[in-house]
PDB file of C-alpha atoms and ligand atoms in Angstrom:
ATOM      1  CA  MET A 277     117.034  88.882  74.530  1.00 62.00           C
ATOM      2  CA  PHE A 278     114.034  86.751  73.515  1.00 68.00           C
ATOM      3  CA  ARG A 279     114.096  84.010  70.913  1.00 68.00           C
ATOM      4  CA  LYS A 280     110.901  82.750  69.341  1.00 66.00           C
ATOM      5  CA  ILE A 281     110.528  79.063  70.107  1.00 65.00           C
ATOM      6  CA  VAL A 282     109.623  76.906  67.164  1.00 57.00           C
ATOM      7  CA  PHE A 283     108.383  73.476  68.150  1.00 60.00           C
ATOM      8  CA  ARG A 284     106.591  70.816  66.159  1.00 52.00           C
ATOM      9  CA  PHE A 285     103.644  73.179  65.988  1.00 47.00           C
ATOM     10  CA  SER A 286     105.459  76.276  64.845  1.00 61.00           C
ATOM     11  CA  THR A 287     102.400  78.431  64.298  1.00 81.00           C
ATOM     12  CA  TYR A 288     100.098  79.043  67.184  1.00 95.00           C
ATOM     13  CA  ASN A 289      96.751  80.718  66.893  1.00 96.00           C
ATOM     14  CA  PHE A 290      96.132  81.486  70.535  1.00 98.00           C
ATOM     15  CA  ILE A 291      99.519  81.730  72.256  1.00 98.00           C
ATOM     16  CA  ASN A 292     102.995  83.164  71.684  1.00 96.00           C
ATOM     17  CA  VAL A 293     105.985  81.199  72.868  1.00 96.00           C
ATOM     18  CA  THR A 294     109.458  82.677  73.315  1.00 96.00           C
ATOM     19  CA  GLN A 295     112.658  81.685  75.067  1.00 96.00           C
ATOM     20  CA  LYS A 296     114.869  83.668  77.434  1.00 96.00           C
ATOM     21  CA  GLY A 297     117.913  81.655  78.430  1.00 96.00           C
ATOM     22  CA  LYS A 298     116.620  78.465  80.013  1.00 97.00           C
ATOM     23  CA  VAL A 299     113.109  79.850  80.494  1.00 98.00           C
ATOM     24  CA  ALA A 300     110.158  79.370  78.142  1.00 97.00           C
ATOM     25  CA  LEU A 301     107.678  82.257  78.166  1.00 97.00           C
ATOM     26  CA  ILE A 302     104.126  81.421  77.092  1.00 98.00           C
ATOM     27  CA  GLN A 303     101.821  84.360  76.472  1.00 98.00           C
ATOM     28  CA  PHE A 304      98.093  83.947  75.859  1.00 98.00           C
ATOM     29  CA  ASN A 305      97.134  85.756  72.676  1.00 98.00           C
ATOM     30  CA  ARG A 306      93.379  86.336  72.433  1.00 98.00           C
ATOM     31  CA  PRO A 307      93.347  90.030  73.333  1.00 98.00           C
ATOM     32  CA  LYS A 308      89.911  90.722  71.816  1.00 98.00           C
ATOM     33  CA  ALA A 309      88.340  88.045  74.019  1.00 98.00           C
ATOM     34  CA  MET A 310      90.249  88.978  77.202  1.00 98.00           C
ATOM     35  CA  ASN A 311      92.313  85.809  76.665  1.00 98.00           C
ATOM     36  CA  ALA A 312      89.268  83.623  77.282  1.00 98.00           C
ATOM     37  CA  LEU A 313      90.377  79.995  77.320  1.00 98.00           C
ATOM     38  CA  CYS A 314      88.919  78.319  74.265  1.00 96.00           C
ATOM     39  CA  ASP A 315      89.481  74.671  73.446  1.00 94.00           C
ATOM     40  CA  GLY A 316      92.103  75.554  70.819  1.00 96.00           C
ATOM     41  CA  LEU A 317      94.109  77.615  73.304  1.00 97.00           C
ATOM     42  CA  ILE A 318      94.129  74.787  75.840  1.00 96.00           C
ATOM     43  CA  LYS A 319      95.229  72.296  73.133  1.00 95.00           C
ATOM     44  CA  GLU A 320      98.127  74.582  72.164  1.00 97.00           C
ATOM     45  CA  LEU A 321      99.065  75.152  75.812  1.00 97.00           C
ATOM     46  CA  ASN A 322      99.084  71.401  76.452  1.00 96.00           C
ATOM     47  CA  GLN A 323     101.194  70.641  73.360  1.00 96.00           C
ATOM     48  CA  VAL A 324     103.726  73.356  74.096  1.00 97.00           C
ATOM     49  CA  THR A 325     104.107  72.684  77.825  1.00 97.00           C
ATOM     50  CA  GLN A 326     104.617  68.959  77.156  1.00 97.00           C
ATOM     51  CA  GLU A 327     107.293  69.737  74.571  1.00 96.00           C
ATOM     52  CA  ILE A 328     109.053  72.177  76.895  1.00 97.00           C
ATOM     53  CA  ASP A 329     108.884  69.654  79.728  1.00 98.00           C
ATOM     54  CA  SER A 330     110.686  67.012  77.704  1.00 97.00           C
ATOM     55  CA  ASN A 331     113.271  69.415  76.255  1.00 97.00           C
ATOM     56  CA  PRO A 332     116.447  69.583  78.412  1.00 96.00           C
ATOM     57  CA  GLU A 333     117.148  73.143  77.196  1.00 96.00           C
ATOM     58  CA  TYR A 334     114.457  74.498  79.510  1.00 97.00           C
ATOM     59  CA  GLY A 335     114.432  74.670  83.286  1.00 98.00           C
ATOM     60  CA  SER A 336     111.221  76.574  83.971  1.00 98.00           C
ATOM     61  CA  ILE A 337     108.149  78.085  82.361  1.00 98.00           C
ATOM     62  CA  VAL A 338     106.446  81.465  82.742  1.00 98.00           C
ATOM     63  CA  ILE A 339     102.808  81.848  81.717  1.00 98.00           C
ATOM     64  CA  THR A 340     101.302  85.280  81.235  1.00 98.00           C
ATOM     65  CA  GLY A 341      98.570  87.172  79.414  1.00 98.00           C
ATOM     66  CA  ASN A 342      98.528  90.868  78.578  1.00 98.00           C
ATOM     67  CA  GLU A 343      98.180  93.984  80.741  1.00 98.00           C
ATOM     68  CA  LYS A 344      94.359  93.809  80.722  1.00 98.00           C
ATOM     69  CA  ALA A 345      93.819  90.120  81.242  1.00 98.00           C
ATOM     70  CA  PHE A 346      95.743  87.031  82.238  1.00 98.00           C
ATOM     71  CA  ALA A 347      92.621  85.090  81.188  1.00 98.00           C
ATOM     72  CA  ALA A 348      88.954  85.980  81.785  1.00 98.00           C
ATOM     73  CA  GLY A 349      87.941  82.353  82.199  1.00 98.00           C
ATOM     74  CA  ALA A 350      86.805  79.555  79.946  1.00 97.00           C
ATOM     75  CA  ASP A 351      85.260  80.793  76.691  1.00 97.00           C
ATOM     76  CA  ILE A 352      81.614  81.382  77.607  1.00 98.00           C
ATOM     77  CA  LYS A 353      80.573  81.652  73.941  1.00 98.00           C
ATOM     78  CA  GLU A 354      82.039  78.191  73.276  1.00 96.00           C
ATOM     79  CA  MET A 355      80.251  76.676  76.309  1.00 94.00           C
ATOM     80  CA  GLN A 356      76.936  78.519  75.930  1.00 96.00           C
ATOM     81  CA  ASP A 357      75.032  75.904  73.864  1.00 95.00           C
ATOM     82  CA  LYS A 358      76.559  72.725  75.260  1.00 93.00           C
ATOM     83  CA  SER A 359      74.259  70.155  76.864  1.00 93.00           C
ATOM     84  CA  PHE A 360      74.863  67.912  79.899  1.00 92.00           C
ATOM     85  CA  PRO A 361      75.564  64.779  77.773  1.00 89.00           C
ATOM     86  CA  GLN A 362      77.919  66.813  75.608  1.00 87.00           C
ATOM     87  CA  VAL A 363      80.065  68.003  78.494  1.00 89.00           C
ATOM     88  CA  GLN A 364      79.924  64.729  80.440  1.00 86.00           C
ATOM     89  CA  ASN A 365      80.336  62.190  77.617  1.00 81.00           C
ATOM     90  CA  ILE A 366      83.351  63.888  76.122  1.00 77.00           C
ATOM     91  CA  GLN A 367      84.673  64.787  79.583  1.00 77.00           C
ATOM     92  CA  MET A 368      84.992  68.374  78.402  1.00 78.00           C
ATOM     93  CA  LEU A 369      87.563  69.413  81.000  1.00 82.00           C
ATOM     94  CA  ALA A 370      89.616  66.206  81.193  1.00 82.00           C
ATOM     95  CA  SER A 371      92.609  67.594  79.312  1.00 87.00           C
ATOM     96  CA  TRP A 372      92.316  71.061  80.854  1.00 87.00           C
ATOM     97  CA  GLU A 373      94.251  70.000  83.917  1.00 89.00           C
ATOM     98  CA  ASN A 374      97.203  68.575  81.957  1.00 94.00           C
ATOM     99  CA  LEU A 375      99.253  71.504  83.156  1.00 97.00           C
ATOM    100  CA  THR A 376      99.397  69.850  86.577  1.00 96.00           C
ATOM    101  CA  ASN A 377     101.387  66.946  85.022  1.00 96.00           C
ATOM    102  CA  ILE A 378     104.252  69.206  83.953  1.00 98.00           C
ATOM    103  CA  LYS A 379     107.375  68.476  86.012  1.00 98.00           C
ATOM    104  CA  LYS A 380     109.229  71.756  85.459  1.00 98.00           C
ATOM    105  CA  PRO A 381     108.345  74.693  87.723  1.00 98.00           C
ATOM    106  CA  ILE A 382     105.700  77.003  86.260  1.00 98.00           C
ATOM    107  CA  LEU A 383     105.324  80.641  87.274  1.00 98.00           C
ATOM    108  CA  ALA A 384     102.184  82.639  86.515  1.00 98.00           C
ATOM    109  CA  ALA A 385     102.608  86.387  85.916  1.00 99.00           C
ATOM    110  CA  VAL A 386      99.102  87.786  86.328  1.00 99.00           C
ATOM    111  CA  ASN A 387      98.222  91.275  85.139  1.00 98.00           C
ATOM    112  CA  GLY A 388      94.548  92.242  84.869  1.00 98.00           C
ATOM    113  CA  TYR A 389      91.738  89.716  85.115  1.00 98.00           C
ATOM    114  CA  ALA A 390      92.313  86.124  86.209  1.00 99.00           C
ATOM    115  CA  LEU A 391      88.745  84.879  86.389  1.00 98.00           C
ATOM    116  CA  GLY A 392      87.072  81.490  86.443  1.00 98.00           C
ATOM    117  CA  GLY A 393      89.231  79.069  84.465  1.00 98.00           C
ATOM    118  CA  GLY A 394      91.915  81.788  84.235  1.00 98.00           C
ATOM    119  CA  PHE A 395      92.188  81.880  88.023  1.00 98.00           C
ATOM    120  CA  GLU A 396      92.047  78.078  88.164  1.00 98.00           C
ATOM    121  CA  LEU A 397      94.873  77.880  85.662  1.00 98.00           C
ATOM    122  CA  ALA A 398      96.958  80.361  87.702  1.00 98.00           C
ATOM    123  CA  MET A 399      96.347  78.207  90.790  1.00 98.00           C
ATOM    124  CA  MET A 400      97.655  75.148  88.888  1.00 97.00           C
ATOM    125  CA  CYS A 401     100.977  76.994  88.531  1.00 98.00           C
ATOM    126  CA  ASP A 402     103.667  76.731  91.208  1.00 98.00           C
ATOM    127  CA  ILE A 403     104.243  80.418  91.937  1.00 98.00           C
ATOM    128  CA  ILE A 404     101.894  83.326  91.227  1.00 98.00           C
ATOM    129  CA  TYR A 405     103.140  86.917  90.934  1.00 99.00           C
ATOM    130  CA  ALA A 406     100.517  89.609  90.455  1.00 99.00           C
ATOM    131  CA  GLY A 407     100.671  92.973  88.756  1.00 98.00           C
ATOM    132  CA  GLU A 408      99.225  95.874  90.769  1.00 98.00           C
ATOM    133  CA  ASN A 409      96.092  95.818  88.567  1.00 98.00           C
ATOM    134  CA  ALA A 410      95.393  92.084  88.955  1.00 99.00           C
ATOM    135  CA  LYS A 411      91.870  90.967  89.775  1.00 98.00           C
ATOM    136  CA  PHE A 412      91.126  87.397  90.778  1.00 98.00           C
ATOM    137  CA  GLY A 413      87.683  85.841  90.941  1.00 98.00           C
ATOM    138  CA  LEU A 414      85.521  82.775  90.433  1.00 98.00           C
ATOM    139  CA  PRO A 415      82.355  84.332  88.944  1.00 98.00           C
ATOM    140  CA  GLU A 416      80.852  81.006  87.811  1.00 98.00           C
ATOM    141  CA  ALA A 417      77.855  81.407  90.168  1.00 98.00           C
ATOM    142  CA  THR A 418      76.899  84.540  88.207  1.00 98.00           C
ATOM    143  CA  LEU A 419      76.701  82.306  85.104  1.00 98.00           C
ATOM    144  CA  GLY A 420      74.637  79.585  86.765  1.00 98.00           C
ATOM    145  CA  THR A 421      77.520  77.151  87.137  1.00 97.00           C
ATOM    146  CA  ILE A 422      80.435  76.334  89.445  1.00 97.00           C
ATOM    147  CA  PRO A 423      84.221  76.190  88.998  1.00 97.00           C
ATOM    148  CA  GLY A 424      85.135  73.021  87.082  1.00 94.00           C
ATOM    149  CA  CYS A 425      88.911  72.785  87.060  1.00 95.00           C
ATOM    150  CA  GLY A 426      89.903  72.577  90.696  1.00 95.00           C
ATOM    151  CA  GLY A 427      88.905  76.130  91.681  1.00 97.00           C
ATOM    152  CA  THR A 428      86.949  75.166  94.794  1.00 97.00           C
ATOM    153  CA  GLN A 429      89.554  72.611  95.868  1.00 97.00           C
ATOM    154  CA  ARG A 430      92.699  74.645  95.330  1.00 97.00           C
ATOM    155  CA  LEU A 431      91.216  77.883  96.650  1.00 98.00           C
ATOM    156  CA  ILE A 432      90.189  76.402 100.006  1.00 97.00           C
ATOM    157  CA  ARG A 433      93.672  74.955 100.417  1.00 96.00           C
ATOM    158  CA  ALA A 434      95.230  78.330  99.593  1.00 96.00           C
ATOM    159  CA  VAL A 435      93.023  80.666 101.635  1.00 98.00           C
ATOM    160  CA  GLY A 436      90.868  78.599 104.015  1.00 97.00           C
ATOM    161  CA  LYS A 437      87.140  77.896 104.051  1.00 98.00           C
ATOM    162  CA  SER A 438      85.580  81.258 104.874  1.00 98.00           C
ATOM    163  CA  LYS A 439      87.456  83.226 102.216  1.00 98.00           C
ATOM    164  CA  ALA A 440      87.031  80.443  99.613  1.00 98.00           C
ATOM    165  CA  MET A 441      83.284  80.422 100.265  1.00 98.00           C
ATOM    166  CA  GLU A 442      83.098  84.212 100.149  1.00 98.00           C
ATOM    167  CA  ILE A 443      84.964  84.468  96.829  1.00 98.00           C
ATOM    168  CA  THR A 444      83.047  81.619  95.169  1.00 98.00           C
ATOM    169  CA  LEU A 445      79.538  82.236  96.527  1.00 98.00           C
ATOM    170  CA  THR A 446      79.574  85.991  95.821  1.00 98.00           C
ATOM    171  CA  GLY A 447      81.516  85.831  92.534  1.00 98.00           C
ATOM    172  CA  GLU A 448      83.188  89.097  93.564  1.00 98.00           C
ATOM    173  CA  PHE A 449      86.729  89.851  92.465  1.00 98.00           C
ATOM    174  CA  ILE A 450      89.636  90.416  94.839  1.00 98.00           C
ATOM    175  CA  ASP A 451      92.485  92.792  94.003  1.00 98.00           C
ATOM    176  CA  ALA A 452      96.221  92.093  94.005  1.00 98.00           C
ATOM    177  CA  GLN A 453      96.880  93.390  97.532  1.00 98.00           C
ATOM    178  CA  THR A 454      94.027  91.298  98.939  1.00 98.00           C
ATOM    179  CA  ALA A 455      95.353  88.243  97.057  1.00 98.00           C
ATOM    180  CA  LEU A 456      98.765  88.942  98.619  1.00 98.00           C
ATOM    181  CA  SER A 457      97.297  89.248 102.108  1.00 98.00           C
ATOM    182  CA  TYR A 458      95.435  85.918 101.571  1.00 98.00           C
ATOM    183  CA  GLY A 459      98.684  84.187 100.556  1.00 98.00           C
ATOM    184  CA  LEU A 460      97.335  83.469  97.072  1.00 98.00           C
ATOM    185  CA  VAL A 461     100.195  85.291  95.377  1.00 98.00           C
ATOM    186  CA  SER A 462     103.816  85.659  96.478  1.00 98.00           C
ATOM    187  CA  LYS A 463     104.469  89.218  95.300  1.00 98.00           C
ATOM    188  CA  VAL A 464     102.717  92.237  93.846  1.00 98.00           C
ATOM    189  CA  LEU A 465     104.755  94.091  91.242  1.00 98.00           C
ATOM    190  CA  PRO A 466     104.254  97.137  88.995  1.00 98.00           C
ATOM    191  CA  VAL A 467     102.300  96.144  85.876  1.00 98.00           C
ATOM    192  CA  ALA A 468     105.096  97.120  83.494  1.00 98.00           C
ATOM    193  CA  ASN A 469     107.785  95.128  85.362  1.00 98.00           C
ATOM    194  CA  LEU A 470     105.785  92.026  86.175  1.00 98.00           C
ATOM    195  CA  VAL A 471     106.912  89.751  83.347  1.00 98.00           C
ATOM    196  CA  GLU A 472     110.547  90.860  83.536  1.00 98.00           C
ATOM    197  CA  GLU A 473     110.701  90.284  87.309  1.00 98.00           C
ATOM    198  CA  THR A 474     108.952  86.925  86.989  1.00 98.00           C
ATOM    199  CA  LEU A 475     111.443  85.891  84.307  1.00 98.00           C
ATOM    200  CA  LYS A 476     114.320  86.752  86.652  1.00 98.00           C
ATOM    201  CA  VAL A 477     112.973  84.386  89.295  1.00 98.00           C
ATOM    202  CA  ALA A 478     112.267  81.748  86.632  1.00 98.00           C
ATOM    203  CA  GLU A 479     115.879  82.073  85.405  1.00 98.00           C
ATOM    204  CA  LYS A 480     117.203  81.572  88.922  1.00 98.00           C
ATOM    205  CA  ILE A 481     115.045  78.455  89.349  1.00 98.00           C
ATOM    206  CA  ALA A 482     116.186  77.181  85.936  1.00 98.00           C
ATOM    207  CA  SER A 483     119.835  77.632  86.931  1.00 98.00           C
ATOM    208  CA  PHE A 484     119.640  74.781  89.487  1.00 98.00           C
ATOM    209  CA  SER A 485     119.545  71.032  88.884  1.00 98.00           C
ATOM    210  CA  LYS A 486     116.383  70.186  86.915  1.00 98.00           C
ATOM    211  CA  PRO A 487     115.678  66.806  88.552  1.00 97.00           C
ATOM    212  CA  VAL A 488     116.036  68.440  91.976  1.00 98.00           C
ATOM    213  CA  ALA A 489     113.638  71.270  91.038  1.00 98.00           C
ATOM    214  CA  ALA A 490     111.182  68.657  89.761  1.00 98.00           C
ATOM    215  CA  LEU A 491     111.437  66.759  93.070  1.00 98.00           C
ATOM    216  CA  ILE A 492     110.810  69.902  95.120  1.00 98.00           C
ATOM    217  CA  LYS A 493     107.802  70.783  92.965  1.00 98.00           C
ATOM    218  CA  ASP A 494     106.391  67.275  93.187  1.00 98.00           C
ATOM    219  CA  THR A 495     106.917  66.997  96.943  1.00 98.00           C
ATOM    220  CA  ILE A 496     105.258  70.328  97.733  1.00 97.00           C
ATOM    221  CA  ASN A 497     102.342  69.643  95.383  1.00 96.00           C
ATOM    222  CA  GLU A 498     101.856  66.204  96.927  1.00 96.00           C
ATOM    223  CA  ALA A 499     101.125  67.927 100.253  1.00 96.00           C
ATOM    224  CA  GLU A 500      97.833  69.053  98.732  1.00 92.00           C
ATOM    225  CA  ASN A 501      96.804  65.420  98.169  1.00 92.00           C
ATOM    226  CA  ILE A 502      97.947  63.628 101.332  1.00 95.00           C
ATOM    227  CA  GLY A 503      98.127  64.130 105.106  1.00 96.00           C
ATOM    228  CA  LEU A 504     101.185  65.219 107.142  1.00 97.00           C
ATOM    229  CA  ARG A 505     102.431  61.758 108.156  1.00 97.00           C
ATOM    230  CA  GLU A 506     102.245  60.442 104.574  1.00 97.00           C
ATOM    231  CA  GLY A 507     103.658  63.711 103.273  1.00 97.00           C
ATOM    232  CA  VAL A 508     106.726  63.545 105.502  1.00 98.00           C
ATOM    233  CA  LYS A 509     107.312  59.922 104.391  1.00 98.00           C
ATOM    234  CA  TYR A 510     106.967  61.010 100.767  1.00 98.00           C
ATOM    235  CA  GLU A 511     109.451  63.832 101.299  1.00 98.00           C
ATOM    236  CA  ARG A 512     111.935  61.524 103.066  1.00 98.00           C
ATOM    237  CA  LYS A 513     111.933  59.106 100.099  1.00 98.00           C
ATOM    238  CA  ALA A 514     112.478  62.008  97.721  1.00 98.00           C
ATOM    239  CA  PHE A 515     115.341  63.301  99.881  1.00 98.00           C
ATOM    240  CA  TYR A 516     117.031  59.887  99.901  1.00 97.00           C
ATOM    241  CA  SER A 517     116.609  59.651  96.136  1.00 98.00           C
ATOM    242  CA  THR A 518     118.722  62.788  95.631  1.00 98.00           C
ATOM    243  CA  PHE A 519     121.656  60.708  96.932  1.00 98.00           C
ATOM    244  CA  ALA A 520     121.368  58.674  93.742  1.00 97.00           C
ATOM    245  CA  THR A 521     122.088  61.792  91.666  1.00 97.00           C
ATOM    246  CA  GLN A 522     125.386  63.315  90.558  1.00 98.00           C
ATOM    247  CA  ASP A 523     123.965  66.770  91.188  1.00 98.00           C
ATOM    248  CA  ARG A 524     123.564  66.114  94.942  1.00 98.00           C
ATOM    249  CA  LYS A 525     127.210  65.003  95.092  1.00 98.00           C
ATOM    250  CA  GLU A 526     128.269  67.997  93.000  1.00 98.00           C
ATOM    251  CA  GLY A 527     126.264  70.509  95.104  1.00 98.00           C
ATOM    252  CA  MET A 528     127.748  69.337  98.399  1.00 98.00           C
ATOM    253  CA  SER A 529     131.284  68.947  96.987  1.00 98.00           C
ATOM    254  CA  ALA A 530     131.118  72.472  95.539  1.00 98.00           C
ATOM    255  CA  PHE A 531     130.116  73.861  98.943  1.00 98.00           C
ATOM    256  CA  VAL A 532     133.004  72.091 100.691  1.00 98.00           C
ATOM    257  CA  GLU A 533     135.499  73.057  97.970  1.00 98.00           C
ATOM    258  CA  LYS A 534     134.258  76.683  98.041  1.00 98.00           C
ATOM    259  CA  ARG A 535     133.384  76.823  94.329  1.00 98.00           C
ATOM    260  CA  LYS A 536     130.270  77.186  92.217  1.00 97.00           C
ATOM    261  CA  PRO A 537     128.475  73.920  91.448  1.00 98.00           C
ATOM    262  CA  SER A 538     128.215  72.786  87.878  1.00 98.00           C
ATOM    263  CA  TRP A 539     124.909  70.948  87.407  1.00 98.00           C
ATOM    264  CA  THR A 540     124.600  68.146  84.872  1.00 97.00           C
ATOM    265  CA  ASP A 541     120.940  67.345  85.556  1.00 97.00           C
ATOM    266  CA  ASN A 542     121.907  63.791  86.432  1.00 96.00           C
TER     267      ASN A 542
HETATM  268  C1  LIG B 235      92.647  75.464  82.460  1.00 54.20           C
HETATM  269  C2  LIG B 235      91.496  75.465  83.349  1.00 54.20           C
HETATM  270  C3  LIG B 235      90.212  76.000  82.782  1.00 54.20           C
HETATM  271  C4  LIG B 235      89.032  75.235  83.243  1.00 54.20           C
HETATM  272  C5  LIG B 235      87.721  75.879  83.048  1.00 54.20           C
HETATM  273  C6  LIG B 235      86.657  75.177  83.789  1.00 54.20           C
HETATM  274  C7  LIG B 235      85.354  75.890  83.880  1.00 54.20           C
HETATM  275  C8  LIG B 235      85.491  77.326  83.864  1.00 54.20           C
HETATM  276  C9  LIG B 235      84.446  78.101  83.706  1.00 54.20           C
HETATM  277  C10 LIG B 235      84.645  79.555  83.511  1.00 54.20           C
HETATM  278  O1  LIG B 235      85.721  80.050  83.498  1.00 54.20           O
HETATM  279  S1  LIG B 235      83.230  80.457  83.231  1.00 54.20           S
HETATM  280  C11 LIG B 235      83.844  82.074  82.842  1.00 54.20           C
HETATM  281  C12 LIG B 235      84.209  82.855  84.019  1.00 54.20           C
HETATM  282  N1  LIG B 235      84.578  84.193  83.626  1.00 54.20           N
HETATM  283  C13 LIG B 235      83.728  85.222  83.593  1.00 54.20           C
HETATM  284  O2  LIG B 235      82.571  85.094  83.923  1.00 54.20           O
HETATM  285  C14 LIG B 235      84.272  86.545  83.136  1.00 54.20           C
HETATM  286  C15 LIG B 235      83.549  87.041  81.909  1.00 54.20           C
HETATM  287  N2  LIG B 235      84.038  88.340  81.482  1.00 54.20           N
HETATM  288  C16 LIG B 235      83.746  89.485  82.110  1.00 54.20           C
HETATM  289  O3  LIG B 235      83.092  89.500  83.146  1.00 54.20           O
HETATM  290  C17 LIG B 235      84.240  90.753  81.507  1.00 54.20           C
HETATM  291  O4  LIG B 235      84.513  90.515  80.157  1.00 54.20           O
HETATM  292  C18 LIG B 235      85.498  91.327  82.191  1.00 54.20           C
HETATM  293  C19 LIG B 235      86.632  90.315  82.213  1.00 54.20           C
HETATM  294  C20 LIG B 235      85.172  91.780  83.623  1.00 54.20           C
HETATM  295  C21 LIG B 235      85.994  92.560  81.378  1.00 54.20           C
HETATM  296  O5  LIG B 235      84.939  93.481  81.210  1.00 54.20           O
HETATM  297  P1  LIG B 235      85.068  94.648  80.106  1.00 54.20           P
HETATM  298  O6  LIG B 235      83.812  95.426  80.180  1.00 54.20           O
HETATM  299  O7  LIG B 235      86.349  95.367  80.279  1.00 54.20           O
HETATM  300  O8  LIG B 235      85.197  93.873  78.715  1.00 54.20           O
HETATM  301  P2  LIG B 235      84.050  93.104  77.896  1.00 54.20           P
HETATM  302  O9  LIG B 235      83.473  94.041  76.902  1.00 54.20           O
HETATM  303  O10 LIG B 235      83.123  92.413  78.800  1.00 54.20           O
HETATM  304  O11 LIG B 235      84.924  91.977  77.167  1.00 54.20           O
HETATM  305  C22 LIG B 235      85.665  92.222  75.981  1.00 54.20           C
HETATM  306  C23 LIG B 235      85.406  91.082  75.022  1.00 54.20           C
HETATM  307  O12 LIG B 235      85.891  89.887  75.623  1.00 54.20           O
HETATM  308  C24 LIG B 235      84.851  88.910  75.624  1.00 54.20           C
HETATM  309  N3  LIG B 235      85.015  88.029  76.798  1.00 54.20           N
HETATM  310  C25 LIG B 235      85.384  88.367  78.039  1.00 54.20           C
HETATM  311  N4  LIG B 235      85.402  87.286  78.828  1.00 54.20           N
HETATM  312  C26 LIG B 235      85.024  86.244  78.074  1.00 54.20           C
HETATM  313  C27 LIG B 235      84.847  84.852  78.339  1.00 54.20           C
HETATM  314  N5  LIG B 235      85.120  84.299  79.532  1.00 54.20           N
HETATM  315  N6  LIG B 235      84.440  84.070  77.326  1.00 54.20           N
HETATM  316  C28 LIG B 235      84.211  84.570  76.099  1.00 54.20           C
HETATM  317  N7  LIG B 235      84.377  85.896  75.784  1.00 54.20           N
HETATM  318  C29 LIG B 235      84.773  86.706  76.773  1.00 54.20           C
HETATM  319  C30 LIG B 235      83.575  89.723  75.705  1.00 54.20           C
HETATM  320  O13 LIG B 235      82.490  88.960  75.307  1.00 54.20           O
HETATM  321  C31 LIG B 235      83.924  90.863  74.775  1.00 54.20           C
HETATM  322  O14 LIG B 235      83.809  90.427  73.446  1.00 54.20           O
HETATM  323  P3  LIG B 235      82.667  91.040  72.466  1.00 54.20           P
HETATM  324  O15 LIG B 235      81.376  90.638  73.050  1.00 54.20           O
HETATM  325  O16 LIG B 235      82.902  92.525  72.499  1.00 54.20           O
HETATM  326  O17 LIG B 235      82.954  90.400  71.151  1.00 54.20           O
END
């Protein structure tokens, strides 16, 4: 059962937002443009994800597109006539990475094309599931530009140098099974079941303690920024900090008392 979420901005032009239990489902809604990421869509995505993040009703977020396209990249028609001073002075992409500041786990359910900025956005999410028809690519070189929202940096960390170079320098797309074999996605699912199956995992994640999920997400993501020694220190501090929570006490007590834990998110 889905419930339409009405936030401060109750009407969205470029996305649909619904709720299933403790999960918020965000669906890109520019079908005629293959869900190309225009400025307006990114603004709506940023507003909604920030509101969901600060709302205790939600424990996780699923982002998806439609069966043809997750998102075919940044809107080329919007970028076409921009000049160097225009993109640099206004820092055109500064707010496009806001998704990486969201504390709640985000799952991307990718059917169809995830290209350019669409692929970069999927890589900003914490888990990617792909439909059997998914196609991932960074075709910026074919447009005379390069990825601008972390594509080169996140891809090399996900698949290693040779594959990252191959994907980015050729601009060729890889299919869902190849993405699975590269470790870019965790599962490949039938197109029609993708969102439902992703929601099930999102619901499971949302059923645990929210501060603990946020700590796990933060600790794993930090590994992309720092080396092993620093990373282990960072993790240790985070582990110790769980002993300041009621949920850590509750989780361990429930195990010992052979009952289900009841999380309070404290
Ligand atoms: C949150 C992080 C974002 C950060 C972004 C940072 C910088 C990013 C740069 C980029 O992303 S550059 C764009 C990279 N993407 C592409 O190059 C893909 C472009 N699209 C295609 O190659 C094809 O459309 C397709 C996806 C392979 C599908 O081909 P198909 O033949 O099936 O459909 P089309 O007739 O081509 O498309 C239908 C319709 O959609 C419009 N459209 C598709 N992609 C875009 C796009 N990226 N921007 C704007 N519009 C797009 C296409 O023009 C068609 O519309 P009409 O021309 O018929 O009105």
